[in-house]
PDB file of C-alpha atoms in Angstrom:
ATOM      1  CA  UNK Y   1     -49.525 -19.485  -3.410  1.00  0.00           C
ATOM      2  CA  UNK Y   2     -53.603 -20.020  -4.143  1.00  0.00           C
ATOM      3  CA  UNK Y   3     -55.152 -23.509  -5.607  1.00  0.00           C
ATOM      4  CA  UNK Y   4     -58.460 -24.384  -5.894  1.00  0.00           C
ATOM      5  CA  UNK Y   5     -59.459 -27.894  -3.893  1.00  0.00           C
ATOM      6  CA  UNK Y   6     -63.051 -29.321  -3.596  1.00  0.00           C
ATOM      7  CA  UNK Y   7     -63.946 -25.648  -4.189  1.00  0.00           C
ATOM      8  CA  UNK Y   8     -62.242 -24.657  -1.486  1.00  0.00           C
ATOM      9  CA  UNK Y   9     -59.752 -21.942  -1.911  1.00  0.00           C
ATOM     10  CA  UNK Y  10     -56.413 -22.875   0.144  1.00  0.00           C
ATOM     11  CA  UNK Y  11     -53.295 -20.028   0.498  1.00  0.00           C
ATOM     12  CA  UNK Y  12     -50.957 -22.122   2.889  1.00  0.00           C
ATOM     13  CA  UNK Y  13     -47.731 -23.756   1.761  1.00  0.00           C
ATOM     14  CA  UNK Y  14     -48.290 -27.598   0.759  1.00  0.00           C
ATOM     15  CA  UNK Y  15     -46.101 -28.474   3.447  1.00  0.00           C
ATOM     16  CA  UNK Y  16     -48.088 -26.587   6.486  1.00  0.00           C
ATOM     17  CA  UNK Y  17     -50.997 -29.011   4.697  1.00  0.00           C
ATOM     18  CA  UNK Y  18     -49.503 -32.301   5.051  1.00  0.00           C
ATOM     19  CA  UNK Y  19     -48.463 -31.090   8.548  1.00  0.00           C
ATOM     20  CA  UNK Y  20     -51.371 -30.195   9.485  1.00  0.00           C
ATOM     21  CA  UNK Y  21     -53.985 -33.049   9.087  1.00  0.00           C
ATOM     22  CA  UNK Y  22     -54.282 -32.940   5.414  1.00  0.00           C
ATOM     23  CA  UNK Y  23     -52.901 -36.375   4.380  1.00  0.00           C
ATOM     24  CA  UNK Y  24     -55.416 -36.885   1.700  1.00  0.00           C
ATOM     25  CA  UNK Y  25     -54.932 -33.779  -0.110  1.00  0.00           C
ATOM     26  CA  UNK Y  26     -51.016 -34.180   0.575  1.00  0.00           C
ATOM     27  CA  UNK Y  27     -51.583 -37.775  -1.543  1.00  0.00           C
ATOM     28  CA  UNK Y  28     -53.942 -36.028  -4.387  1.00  0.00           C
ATOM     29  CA  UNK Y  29     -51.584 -33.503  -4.670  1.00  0.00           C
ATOM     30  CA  UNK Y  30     -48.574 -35.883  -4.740  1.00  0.00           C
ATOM     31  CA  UNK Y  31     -50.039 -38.054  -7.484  1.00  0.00           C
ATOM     32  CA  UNK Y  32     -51.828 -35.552  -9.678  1.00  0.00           C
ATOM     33  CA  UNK Y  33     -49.924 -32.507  -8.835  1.00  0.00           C
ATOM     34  CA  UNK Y  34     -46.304 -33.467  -8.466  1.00  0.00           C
ATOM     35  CA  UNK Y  35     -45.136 -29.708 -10.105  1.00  0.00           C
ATOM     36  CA  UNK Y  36     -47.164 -28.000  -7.348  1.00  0.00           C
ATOM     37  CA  UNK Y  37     -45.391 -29.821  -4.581  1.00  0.00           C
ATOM     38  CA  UNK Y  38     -42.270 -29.692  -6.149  1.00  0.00           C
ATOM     39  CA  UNK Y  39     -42.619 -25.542  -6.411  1.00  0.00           C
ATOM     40  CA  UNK Y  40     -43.289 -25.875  -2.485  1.00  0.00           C
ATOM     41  CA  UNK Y  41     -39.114 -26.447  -1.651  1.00  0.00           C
ATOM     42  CA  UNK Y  42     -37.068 -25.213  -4.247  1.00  0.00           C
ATOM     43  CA  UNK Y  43     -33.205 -26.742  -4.806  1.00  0.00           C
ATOM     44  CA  UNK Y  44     -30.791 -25.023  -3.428  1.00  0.00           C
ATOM     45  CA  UNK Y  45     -28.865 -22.852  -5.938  1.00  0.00           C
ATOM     46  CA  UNK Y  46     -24.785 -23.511  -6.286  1.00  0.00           C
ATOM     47  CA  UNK Y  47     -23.589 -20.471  -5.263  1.00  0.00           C
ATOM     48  CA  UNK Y  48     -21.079 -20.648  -7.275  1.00  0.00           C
ATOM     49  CA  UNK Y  49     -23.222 -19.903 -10.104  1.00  0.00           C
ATOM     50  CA  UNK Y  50     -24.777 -16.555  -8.240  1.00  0.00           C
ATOM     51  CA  UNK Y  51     -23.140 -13.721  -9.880  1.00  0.00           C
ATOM     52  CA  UNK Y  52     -20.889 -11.073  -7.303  1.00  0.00           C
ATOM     53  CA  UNK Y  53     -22.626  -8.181  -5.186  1.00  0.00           C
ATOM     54  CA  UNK Y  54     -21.026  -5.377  -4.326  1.00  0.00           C
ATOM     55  CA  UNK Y  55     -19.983  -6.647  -1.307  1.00  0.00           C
ATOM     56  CA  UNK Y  56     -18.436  -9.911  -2.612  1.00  0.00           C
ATOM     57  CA  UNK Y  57     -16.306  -7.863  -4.367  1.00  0.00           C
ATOM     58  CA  UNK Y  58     -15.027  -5.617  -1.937  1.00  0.00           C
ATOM     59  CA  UNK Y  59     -13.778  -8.385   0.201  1.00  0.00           C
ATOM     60  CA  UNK Y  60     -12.001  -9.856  -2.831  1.00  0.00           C
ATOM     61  CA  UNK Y  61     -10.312  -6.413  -3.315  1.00  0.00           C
ATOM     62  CA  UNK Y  62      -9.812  -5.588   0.346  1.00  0.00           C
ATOM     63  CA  UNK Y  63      -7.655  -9.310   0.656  1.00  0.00           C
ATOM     64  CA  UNK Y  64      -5.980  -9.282  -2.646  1.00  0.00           C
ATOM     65  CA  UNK Y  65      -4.590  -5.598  -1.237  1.00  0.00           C
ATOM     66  CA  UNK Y  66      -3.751  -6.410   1.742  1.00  0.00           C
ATOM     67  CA  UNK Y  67      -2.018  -9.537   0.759  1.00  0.00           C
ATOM     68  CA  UNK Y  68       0.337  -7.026  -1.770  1.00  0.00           C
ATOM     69  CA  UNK Y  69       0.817  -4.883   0.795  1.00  0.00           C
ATOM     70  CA  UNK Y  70       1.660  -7.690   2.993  1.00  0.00           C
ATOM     71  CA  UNK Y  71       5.781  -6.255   3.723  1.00  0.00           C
ATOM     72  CA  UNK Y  72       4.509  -2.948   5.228  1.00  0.00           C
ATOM     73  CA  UNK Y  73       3.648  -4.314   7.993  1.00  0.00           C
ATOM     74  CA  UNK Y  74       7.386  -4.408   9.072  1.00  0.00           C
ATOM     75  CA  UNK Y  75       7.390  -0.441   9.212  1.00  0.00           C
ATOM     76  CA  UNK Y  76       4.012  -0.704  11.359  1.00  0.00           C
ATOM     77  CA  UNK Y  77       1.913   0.636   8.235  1.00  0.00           C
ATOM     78  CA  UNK Y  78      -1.497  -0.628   8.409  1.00  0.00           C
ATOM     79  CA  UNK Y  79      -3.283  -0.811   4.973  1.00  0.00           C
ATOM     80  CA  UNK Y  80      -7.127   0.209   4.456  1.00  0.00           C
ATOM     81  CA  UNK Y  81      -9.026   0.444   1.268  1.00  0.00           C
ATOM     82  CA  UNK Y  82     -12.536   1.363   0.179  1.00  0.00           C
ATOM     83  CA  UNK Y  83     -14.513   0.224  -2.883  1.00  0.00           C
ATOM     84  CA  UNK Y  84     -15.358   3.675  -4.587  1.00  0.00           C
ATOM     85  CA  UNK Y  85     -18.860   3.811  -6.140  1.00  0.00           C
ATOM     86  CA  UNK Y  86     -18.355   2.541  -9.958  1.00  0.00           C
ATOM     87  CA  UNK Y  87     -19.202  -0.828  -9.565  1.00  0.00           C
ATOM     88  CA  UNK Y  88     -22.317  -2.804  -8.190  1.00  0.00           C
ATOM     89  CA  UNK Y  89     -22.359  -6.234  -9.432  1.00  0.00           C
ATOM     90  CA  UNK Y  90     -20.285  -9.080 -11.655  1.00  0.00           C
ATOM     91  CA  UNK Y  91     -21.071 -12.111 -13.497  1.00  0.00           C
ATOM     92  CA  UNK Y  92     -20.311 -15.330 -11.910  1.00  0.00           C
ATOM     93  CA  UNK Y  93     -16.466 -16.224 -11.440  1.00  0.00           C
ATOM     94  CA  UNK Y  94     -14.109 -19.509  -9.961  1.00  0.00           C
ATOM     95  CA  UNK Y  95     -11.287 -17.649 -10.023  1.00  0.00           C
ATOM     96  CA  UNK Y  96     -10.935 -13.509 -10.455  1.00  0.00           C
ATOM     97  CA  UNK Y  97      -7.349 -12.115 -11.082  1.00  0.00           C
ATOM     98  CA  UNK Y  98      -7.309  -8.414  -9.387  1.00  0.00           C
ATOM     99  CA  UNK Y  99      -4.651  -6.006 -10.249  1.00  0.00           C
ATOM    100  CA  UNK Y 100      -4.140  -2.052 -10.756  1.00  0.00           C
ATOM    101  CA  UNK Y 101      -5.706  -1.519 -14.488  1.00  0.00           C
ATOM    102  CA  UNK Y 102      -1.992   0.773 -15.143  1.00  0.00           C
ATOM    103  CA  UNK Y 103       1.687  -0.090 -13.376  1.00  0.00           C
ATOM    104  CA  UNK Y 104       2.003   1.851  -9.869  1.00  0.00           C
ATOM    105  CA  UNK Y 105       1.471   0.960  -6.473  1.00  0.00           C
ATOM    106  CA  UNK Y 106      -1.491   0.149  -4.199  1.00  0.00           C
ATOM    107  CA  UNK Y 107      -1.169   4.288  -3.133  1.00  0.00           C
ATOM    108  CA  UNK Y 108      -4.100   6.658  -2.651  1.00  0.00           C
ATOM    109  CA  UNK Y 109      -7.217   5.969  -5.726  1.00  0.00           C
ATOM    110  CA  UNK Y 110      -6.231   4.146  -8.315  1.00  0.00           C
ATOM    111  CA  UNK Y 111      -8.357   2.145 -11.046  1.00  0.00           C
ATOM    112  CA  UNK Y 112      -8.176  -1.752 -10.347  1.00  0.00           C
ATOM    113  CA  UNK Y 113      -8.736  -4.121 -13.109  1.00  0.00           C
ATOM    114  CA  UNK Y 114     -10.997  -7.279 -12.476  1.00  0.00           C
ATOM    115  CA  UNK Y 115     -10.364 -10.507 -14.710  1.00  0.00           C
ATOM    116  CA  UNK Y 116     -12.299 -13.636 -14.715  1.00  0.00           C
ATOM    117  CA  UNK Y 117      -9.032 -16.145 -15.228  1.00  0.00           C
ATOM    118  CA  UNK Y 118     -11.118 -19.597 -14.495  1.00  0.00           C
ATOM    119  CA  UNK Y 119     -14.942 -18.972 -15.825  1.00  0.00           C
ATOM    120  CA  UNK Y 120     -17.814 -21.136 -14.290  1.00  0.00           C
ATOM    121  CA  UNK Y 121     -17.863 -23.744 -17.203  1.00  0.00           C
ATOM    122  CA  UNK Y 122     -16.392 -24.392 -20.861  1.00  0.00           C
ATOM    123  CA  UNK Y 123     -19.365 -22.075 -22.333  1.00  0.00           C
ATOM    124  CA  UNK Y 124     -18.876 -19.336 -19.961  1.00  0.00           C
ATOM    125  CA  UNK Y 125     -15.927 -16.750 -21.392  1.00  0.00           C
ATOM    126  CA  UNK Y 126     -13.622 -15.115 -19.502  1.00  0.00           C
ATOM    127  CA  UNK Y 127     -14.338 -11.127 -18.625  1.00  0.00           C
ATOM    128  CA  UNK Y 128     -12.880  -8.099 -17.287  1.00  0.00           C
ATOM    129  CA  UNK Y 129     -13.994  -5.145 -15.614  1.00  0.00           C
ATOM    130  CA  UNK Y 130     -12.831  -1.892 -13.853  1.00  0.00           C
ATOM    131  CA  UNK Y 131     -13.652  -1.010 -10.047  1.00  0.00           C
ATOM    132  CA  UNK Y 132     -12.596   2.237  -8.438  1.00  0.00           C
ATOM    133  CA  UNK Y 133     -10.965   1.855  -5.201  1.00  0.00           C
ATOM    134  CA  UNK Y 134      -9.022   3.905  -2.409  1.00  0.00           C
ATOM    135  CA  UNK Y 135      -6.033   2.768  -0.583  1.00  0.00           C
ATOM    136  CA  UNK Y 136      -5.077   4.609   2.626  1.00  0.00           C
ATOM    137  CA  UNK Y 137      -1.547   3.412   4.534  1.00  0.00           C
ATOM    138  CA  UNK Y 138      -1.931   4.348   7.990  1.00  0.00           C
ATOM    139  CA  UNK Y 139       1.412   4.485   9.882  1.00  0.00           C
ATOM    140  CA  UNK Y 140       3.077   6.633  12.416  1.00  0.00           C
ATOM    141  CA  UNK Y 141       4.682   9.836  11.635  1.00  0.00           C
ATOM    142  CA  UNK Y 142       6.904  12.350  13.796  1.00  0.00           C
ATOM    143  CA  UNK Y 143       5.184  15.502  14.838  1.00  0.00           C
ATOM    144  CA  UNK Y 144       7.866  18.516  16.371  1.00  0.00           C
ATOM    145  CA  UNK Y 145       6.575  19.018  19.961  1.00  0.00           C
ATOM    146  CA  UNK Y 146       7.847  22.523  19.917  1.00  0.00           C
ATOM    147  CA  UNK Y 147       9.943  24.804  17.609  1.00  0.00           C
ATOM    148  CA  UNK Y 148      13.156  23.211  16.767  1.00  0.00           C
ATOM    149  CA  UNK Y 149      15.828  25.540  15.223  1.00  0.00           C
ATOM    150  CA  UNK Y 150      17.996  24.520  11.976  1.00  0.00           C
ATOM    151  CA  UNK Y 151      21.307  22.996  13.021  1.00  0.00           C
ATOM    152  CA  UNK Y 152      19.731  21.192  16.320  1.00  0.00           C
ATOM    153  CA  UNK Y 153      21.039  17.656  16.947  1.00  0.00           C
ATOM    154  CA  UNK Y 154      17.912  15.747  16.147  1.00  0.00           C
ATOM    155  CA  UNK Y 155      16.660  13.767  18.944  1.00  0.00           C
ATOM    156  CA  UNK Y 156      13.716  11.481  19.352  1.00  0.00           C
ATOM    157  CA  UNK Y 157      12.413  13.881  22.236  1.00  0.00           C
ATOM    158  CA  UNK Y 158      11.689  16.556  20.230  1.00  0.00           C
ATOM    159  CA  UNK Y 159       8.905  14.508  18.625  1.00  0.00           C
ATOM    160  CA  UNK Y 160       5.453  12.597  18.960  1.00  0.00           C
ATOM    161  CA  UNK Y 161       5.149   9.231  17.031  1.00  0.00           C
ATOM    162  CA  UNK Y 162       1.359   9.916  15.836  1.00  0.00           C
ATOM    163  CA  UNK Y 163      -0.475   7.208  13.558  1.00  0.00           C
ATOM    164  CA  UNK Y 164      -2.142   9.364  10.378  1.00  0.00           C
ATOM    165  CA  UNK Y 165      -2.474   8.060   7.112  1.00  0.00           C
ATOM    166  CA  UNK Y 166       0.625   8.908   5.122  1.00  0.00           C
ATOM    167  CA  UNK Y 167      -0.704   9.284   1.365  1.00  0.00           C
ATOM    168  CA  UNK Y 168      -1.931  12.976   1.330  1.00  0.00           C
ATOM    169  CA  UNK Y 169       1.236  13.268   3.546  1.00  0.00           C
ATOM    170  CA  UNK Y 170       3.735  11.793   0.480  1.00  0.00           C
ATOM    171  CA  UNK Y 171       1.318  12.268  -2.100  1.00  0.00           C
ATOM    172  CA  UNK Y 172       4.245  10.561  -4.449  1.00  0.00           C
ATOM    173  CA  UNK Y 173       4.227   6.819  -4.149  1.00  0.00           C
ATOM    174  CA  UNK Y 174       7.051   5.017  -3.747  1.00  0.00           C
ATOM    175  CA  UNK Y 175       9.019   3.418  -7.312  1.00  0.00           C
ATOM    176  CA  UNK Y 176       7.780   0.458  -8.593  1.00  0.00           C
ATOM    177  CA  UNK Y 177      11.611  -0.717  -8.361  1.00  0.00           C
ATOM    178  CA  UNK Y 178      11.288  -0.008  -4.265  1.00  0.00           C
ATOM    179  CA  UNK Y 179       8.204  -1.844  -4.565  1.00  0.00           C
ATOM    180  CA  UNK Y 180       9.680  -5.049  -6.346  1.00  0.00           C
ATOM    181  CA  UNK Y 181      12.667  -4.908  -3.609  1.00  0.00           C
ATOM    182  CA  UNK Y 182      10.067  -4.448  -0.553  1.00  0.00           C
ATOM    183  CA  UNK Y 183      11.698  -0.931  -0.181  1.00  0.00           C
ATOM    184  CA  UNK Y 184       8.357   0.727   0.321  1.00  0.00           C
ATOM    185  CA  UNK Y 185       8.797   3.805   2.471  1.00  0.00           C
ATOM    186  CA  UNK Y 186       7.745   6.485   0.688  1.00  0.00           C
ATOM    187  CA  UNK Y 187       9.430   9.534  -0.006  1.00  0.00           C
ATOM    188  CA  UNK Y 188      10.104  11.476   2.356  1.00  0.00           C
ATOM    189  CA  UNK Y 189       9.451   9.362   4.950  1.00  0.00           C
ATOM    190  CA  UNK Y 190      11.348   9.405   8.369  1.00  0.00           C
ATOM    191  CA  UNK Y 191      11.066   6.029  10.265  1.00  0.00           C
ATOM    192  CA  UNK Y 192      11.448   5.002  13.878  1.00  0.00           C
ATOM    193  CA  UNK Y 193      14.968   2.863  13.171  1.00  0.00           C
ATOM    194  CA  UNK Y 194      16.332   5.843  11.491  1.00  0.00           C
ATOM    195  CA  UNK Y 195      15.537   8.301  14.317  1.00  0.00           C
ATOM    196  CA  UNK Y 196      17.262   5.330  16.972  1.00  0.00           C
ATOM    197  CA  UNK Y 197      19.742   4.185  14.956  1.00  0.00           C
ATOM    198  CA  UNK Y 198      22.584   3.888  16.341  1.00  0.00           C
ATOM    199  CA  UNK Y 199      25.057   2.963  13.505  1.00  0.00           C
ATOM    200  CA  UNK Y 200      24.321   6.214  11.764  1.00  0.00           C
ATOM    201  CA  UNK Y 201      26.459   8.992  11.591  1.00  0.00           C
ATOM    202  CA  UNK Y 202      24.838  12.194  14.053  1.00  0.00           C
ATOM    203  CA  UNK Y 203      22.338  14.231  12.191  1.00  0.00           C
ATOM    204  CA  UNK Y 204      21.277  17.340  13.004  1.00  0.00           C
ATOM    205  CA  UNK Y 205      17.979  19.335  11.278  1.00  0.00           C
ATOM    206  CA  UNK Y 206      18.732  20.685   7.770  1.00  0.00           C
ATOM    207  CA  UNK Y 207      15.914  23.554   7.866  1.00  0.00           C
ATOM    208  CA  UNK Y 208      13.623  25.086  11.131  1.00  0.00           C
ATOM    209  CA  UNK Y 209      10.588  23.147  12.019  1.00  0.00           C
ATOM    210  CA  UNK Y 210       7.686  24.592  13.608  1.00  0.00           C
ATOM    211  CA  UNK Y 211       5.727  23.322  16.444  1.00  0.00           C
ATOM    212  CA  UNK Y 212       3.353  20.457  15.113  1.00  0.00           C
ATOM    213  CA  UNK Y 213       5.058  19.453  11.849  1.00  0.00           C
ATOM    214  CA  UNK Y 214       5.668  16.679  10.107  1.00  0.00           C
ATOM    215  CA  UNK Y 215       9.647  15.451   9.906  1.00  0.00           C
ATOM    216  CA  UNK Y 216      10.718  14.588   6.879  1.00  0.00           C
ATOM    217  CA  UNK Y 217      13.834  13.385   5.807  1.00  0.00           C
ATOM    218  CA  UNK Y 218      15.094  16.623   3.669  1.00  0.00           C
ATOM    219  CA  UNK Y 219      14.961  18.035   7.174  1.00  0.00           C
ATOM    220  CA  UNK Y 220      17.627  15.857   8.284  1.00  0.00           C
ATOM    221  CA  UNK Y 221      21.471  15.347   7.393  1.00  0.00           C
ATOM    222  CA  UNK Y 222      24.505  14.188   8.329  1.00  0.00           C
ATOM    223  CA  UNK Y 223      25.874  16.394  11.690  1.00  0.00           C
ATOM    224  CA  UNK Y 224      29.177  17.971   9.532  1.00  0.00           C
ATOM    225  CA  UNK Y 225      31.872  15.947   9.869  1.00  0.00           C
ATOM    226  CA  UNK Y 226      34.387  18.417   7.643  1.00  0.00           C
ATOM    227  CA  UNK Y 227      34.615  22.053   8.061  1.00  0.00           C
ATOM    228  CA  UNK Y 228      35.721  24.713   5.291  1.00  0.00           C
ATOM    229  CA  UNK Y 229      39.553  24.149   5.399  1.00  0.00           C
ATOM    230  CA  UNK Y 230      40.291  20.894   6.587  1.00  0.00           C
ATOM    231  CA  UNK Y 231      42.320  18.752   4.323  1.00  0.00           C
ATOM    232  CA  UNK Y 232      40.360  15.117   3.241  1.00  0.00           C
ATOM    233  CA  UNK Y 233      41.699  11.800   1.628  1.00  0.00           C
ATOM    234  CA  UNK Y 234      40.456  12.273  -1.917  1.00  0.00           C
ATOM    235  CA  UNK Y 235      39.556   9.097  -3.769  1.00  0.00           C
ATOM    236  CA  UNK Y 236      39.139   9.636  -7.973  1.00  0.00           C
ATOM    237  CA  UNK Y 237      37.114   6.855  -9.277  1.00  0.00           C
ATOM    238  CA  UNK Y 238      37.239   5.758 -13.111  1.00  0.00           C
ATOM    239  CA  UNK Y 239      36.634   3.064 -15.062  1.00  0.00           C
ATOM    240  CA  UNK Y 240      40.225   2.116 -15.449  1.00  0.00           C
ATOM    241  CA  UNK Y 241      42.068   3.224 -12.617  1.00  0.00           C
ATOM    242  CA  UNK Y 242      41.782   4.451  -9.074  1.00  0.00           C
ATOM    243  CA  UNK Y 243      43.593   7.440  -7.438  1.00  0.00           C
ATOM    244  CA  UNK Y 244      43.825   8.691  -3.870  1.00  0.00           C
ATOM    245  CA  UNK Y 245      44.911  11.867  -3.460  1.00  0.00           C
ATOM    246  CA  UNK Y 246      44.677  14.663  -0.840  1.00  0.00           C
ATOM    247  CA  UNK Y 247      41.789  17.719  -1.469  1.00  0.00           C
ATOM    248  CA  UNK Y 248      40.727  21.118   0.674  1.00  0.00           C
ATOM    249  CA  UNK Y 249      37.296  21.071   1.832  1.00  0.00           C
ATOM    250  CA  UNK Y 250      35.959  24.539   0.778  1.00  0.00           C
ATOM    251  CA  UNK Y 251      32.698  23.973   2.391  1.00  0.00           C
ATOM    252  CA  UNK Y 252      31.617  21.916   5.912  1.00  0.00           C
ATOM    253  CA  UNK Y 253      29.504  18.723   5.283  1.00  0.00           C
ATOM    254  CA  UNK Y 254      28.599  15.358   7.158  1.00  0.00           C
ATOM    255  CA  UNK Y 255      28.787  11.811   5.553  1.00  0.00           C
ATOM    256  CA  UNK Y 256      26.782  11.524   2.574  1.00  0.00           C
ATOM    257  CA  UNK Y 257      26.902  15.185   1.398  1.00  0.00           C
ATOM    258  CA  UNK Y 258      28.493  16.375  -1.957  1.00  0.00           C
ATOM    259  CA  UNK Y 259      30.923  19.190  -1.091  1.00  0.00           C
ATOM    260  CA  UNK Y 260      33.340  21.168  -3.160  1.00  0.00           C
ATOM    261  CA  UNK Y 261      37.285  19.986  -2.680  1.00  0.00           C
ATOM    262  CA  UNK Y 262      40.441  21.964  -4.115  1.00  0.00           C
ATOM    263  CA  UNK Y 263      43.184  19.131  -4.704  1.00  0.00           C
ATOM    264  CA  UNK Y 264      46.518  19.820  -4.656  1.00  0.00           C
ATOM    265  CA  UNK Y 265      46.940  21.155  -8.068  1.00  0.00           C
ATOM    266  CA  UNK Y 266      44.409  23.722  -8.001  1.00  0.00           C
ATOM    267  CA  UNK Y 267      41.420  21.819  -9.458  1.00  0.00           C
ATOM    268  CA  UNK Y 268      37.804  22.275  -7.845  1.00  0.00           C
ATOM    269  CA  UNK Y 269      36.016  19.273  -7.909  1.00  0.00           C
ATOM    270  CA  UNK Y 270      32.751  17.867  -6.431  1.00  0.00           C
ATOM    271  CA  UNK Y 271      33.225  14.979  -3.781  1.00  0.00           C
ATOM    272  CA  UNK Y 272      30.774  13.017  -1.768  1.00  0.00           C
ATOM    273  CA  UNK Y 273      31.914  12.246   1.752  1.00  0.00           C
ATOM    274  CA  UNK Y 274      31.782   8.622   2.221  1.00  0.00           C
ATOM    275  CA  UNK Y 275      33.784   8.720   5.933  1.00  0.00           C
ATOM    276  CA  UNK Y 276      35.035  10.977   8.043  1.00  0.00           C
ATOM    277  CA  UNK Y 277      37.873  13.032   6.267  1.00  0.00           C
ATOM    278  CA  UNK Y 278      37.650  11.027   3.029  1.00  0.00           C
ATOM    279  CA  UNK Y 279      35.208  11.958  -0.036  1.00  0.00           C
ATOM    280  CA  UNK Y 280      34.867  10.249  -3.744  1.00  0.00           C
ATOM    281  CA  UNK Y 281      34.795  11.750  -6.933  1.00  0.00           C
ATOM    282  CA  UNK Y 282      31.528  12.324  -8.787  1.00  0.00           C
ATOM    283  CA  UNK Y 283      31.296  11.928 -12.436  1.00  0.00           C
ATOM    284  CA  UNK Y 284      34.802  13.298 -13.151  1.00  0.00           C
TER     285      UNK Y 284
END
């Protein structure tokens, strides 16, 4: 700041001069100049007023994410996301409603949609916008410590509980019906209770795993509980009635496996064992 006095030119705030000695040009200045002093300390702005920077708005997205994702947390997931480039700034906002711009989960990039549900004042309108973002659920996944042959009895020694981030892992996100019932394992994901559960029936490995590989759970299955030739309780569901009858197992399977069952009068059917030695009809 520069102002002439007594033809003397002066470049120090008009504070440092009433500080300094200067009470008579602090009094001149305060009676004939009151806009100069007033320019000296300028009112605080309401910050509510100051528009978003890119970093405002990358906390707002960061919390509103990890408050959705919230019931992960119970698998140990841990949720990370990134503001992508695509968005720098945003006009001033009380309240901003943050959501993905089309239905589907918080999973790998997706486009979030930004509305302004309680503007500044009555004159301000409401606005939306679009900001790119990344999502990345960390969370630990089962890596085969050394060749495992199909058939073996799966056991939590044969693996290494490594933390990685899961998305370009099961690049399909879970349903947004799983998402609504806080089922949100993706799929194909094997979990820690389902390896050490002990309520489950024995599984063994569906297919051959190489050293260092992922489990996932169409590598696992029920340990057979029927071989080809043993004789199961057969239960024939319809909307009506219910029969139990007696059926051939042509094939082995474990609990939870469709099989193929010859009943007493000849007829092949599919069944899915439900129990040891006792399978339900399918869509018959």
């Amino acid at each position: 700041m520069s102002f002439l006095i007594a033809n003397h030119r002066y470049r120090q705030p008009l504070s440092y001069l009433a500080a300094c000695g200067q009470p008579i040009i602090a009094v001149f200045l305060l009676i004939f100049c009151p806009a100069l002093l007033a320019s000296a300390s300028p009112p605080a702005r309401d910050h509510a007023m100051v528009g978003l920077n890119r970093d405002q708005i990358s906390a707002l997205v960061t919390q509103e994410i990890e408050v959705a994702s919230r019931h992960w947390q119970q698998y140990g997931f841990e949720v990370k996301a990134a503001l992508l480039p695509g968005i720098s700034t945003a006009a001033p906002c009380q309240g901003l409603d943050i959501k993905p711009a089309h239905p589907q989960p918080w999973w790998g990039r997706l486009m979030l949609k930004l509305t302004c549900v309680s503007p500044i004042n009555a004159a301000q309108k409401g606005w939306f916008g679009f900001a790119p973002v990344e999502v990345q659920v960390w969370g630990p996944v089962f890596i085969t410590k050394r060749p495992l042959p199909r058939g073996k009895p799966v056991n939590l020694d044969d693996f290494e509980a490594v933390m990685q981030n899961l998305v370009p892992i099961f690049p399909f996100p879970p349903s947004l019906r799983q998402l609504e019932n806080n089922v949100s394992l993706p799929p194909g994901y094997v979990s820690l209770s389902r390896l050490q559960s002990s309520t489950r029936p024995p599984q063994v490995l569906s297919l051959a795993l190489m050293a260092g590989q992922v489990l996932r759970s169409e590598a696992i299955k029920s340990a057979p509980t029927v071989s080809q030739g043993d004789m199961v309780a057969l239960r024939v569901r319809h909307a009506q009635f219910e029969m139990n009858t007696s059926a051939t197992a042509l094939m082995d399977g474990g609990i939870g496996d469709v099989i193929r069952v010859k009943t007493e009068q000849g007829k092949v059917l599919n069944a899915t064992l439900i129990d040891q030695k006792l399978a339900e009809v399918l869509n018959n």
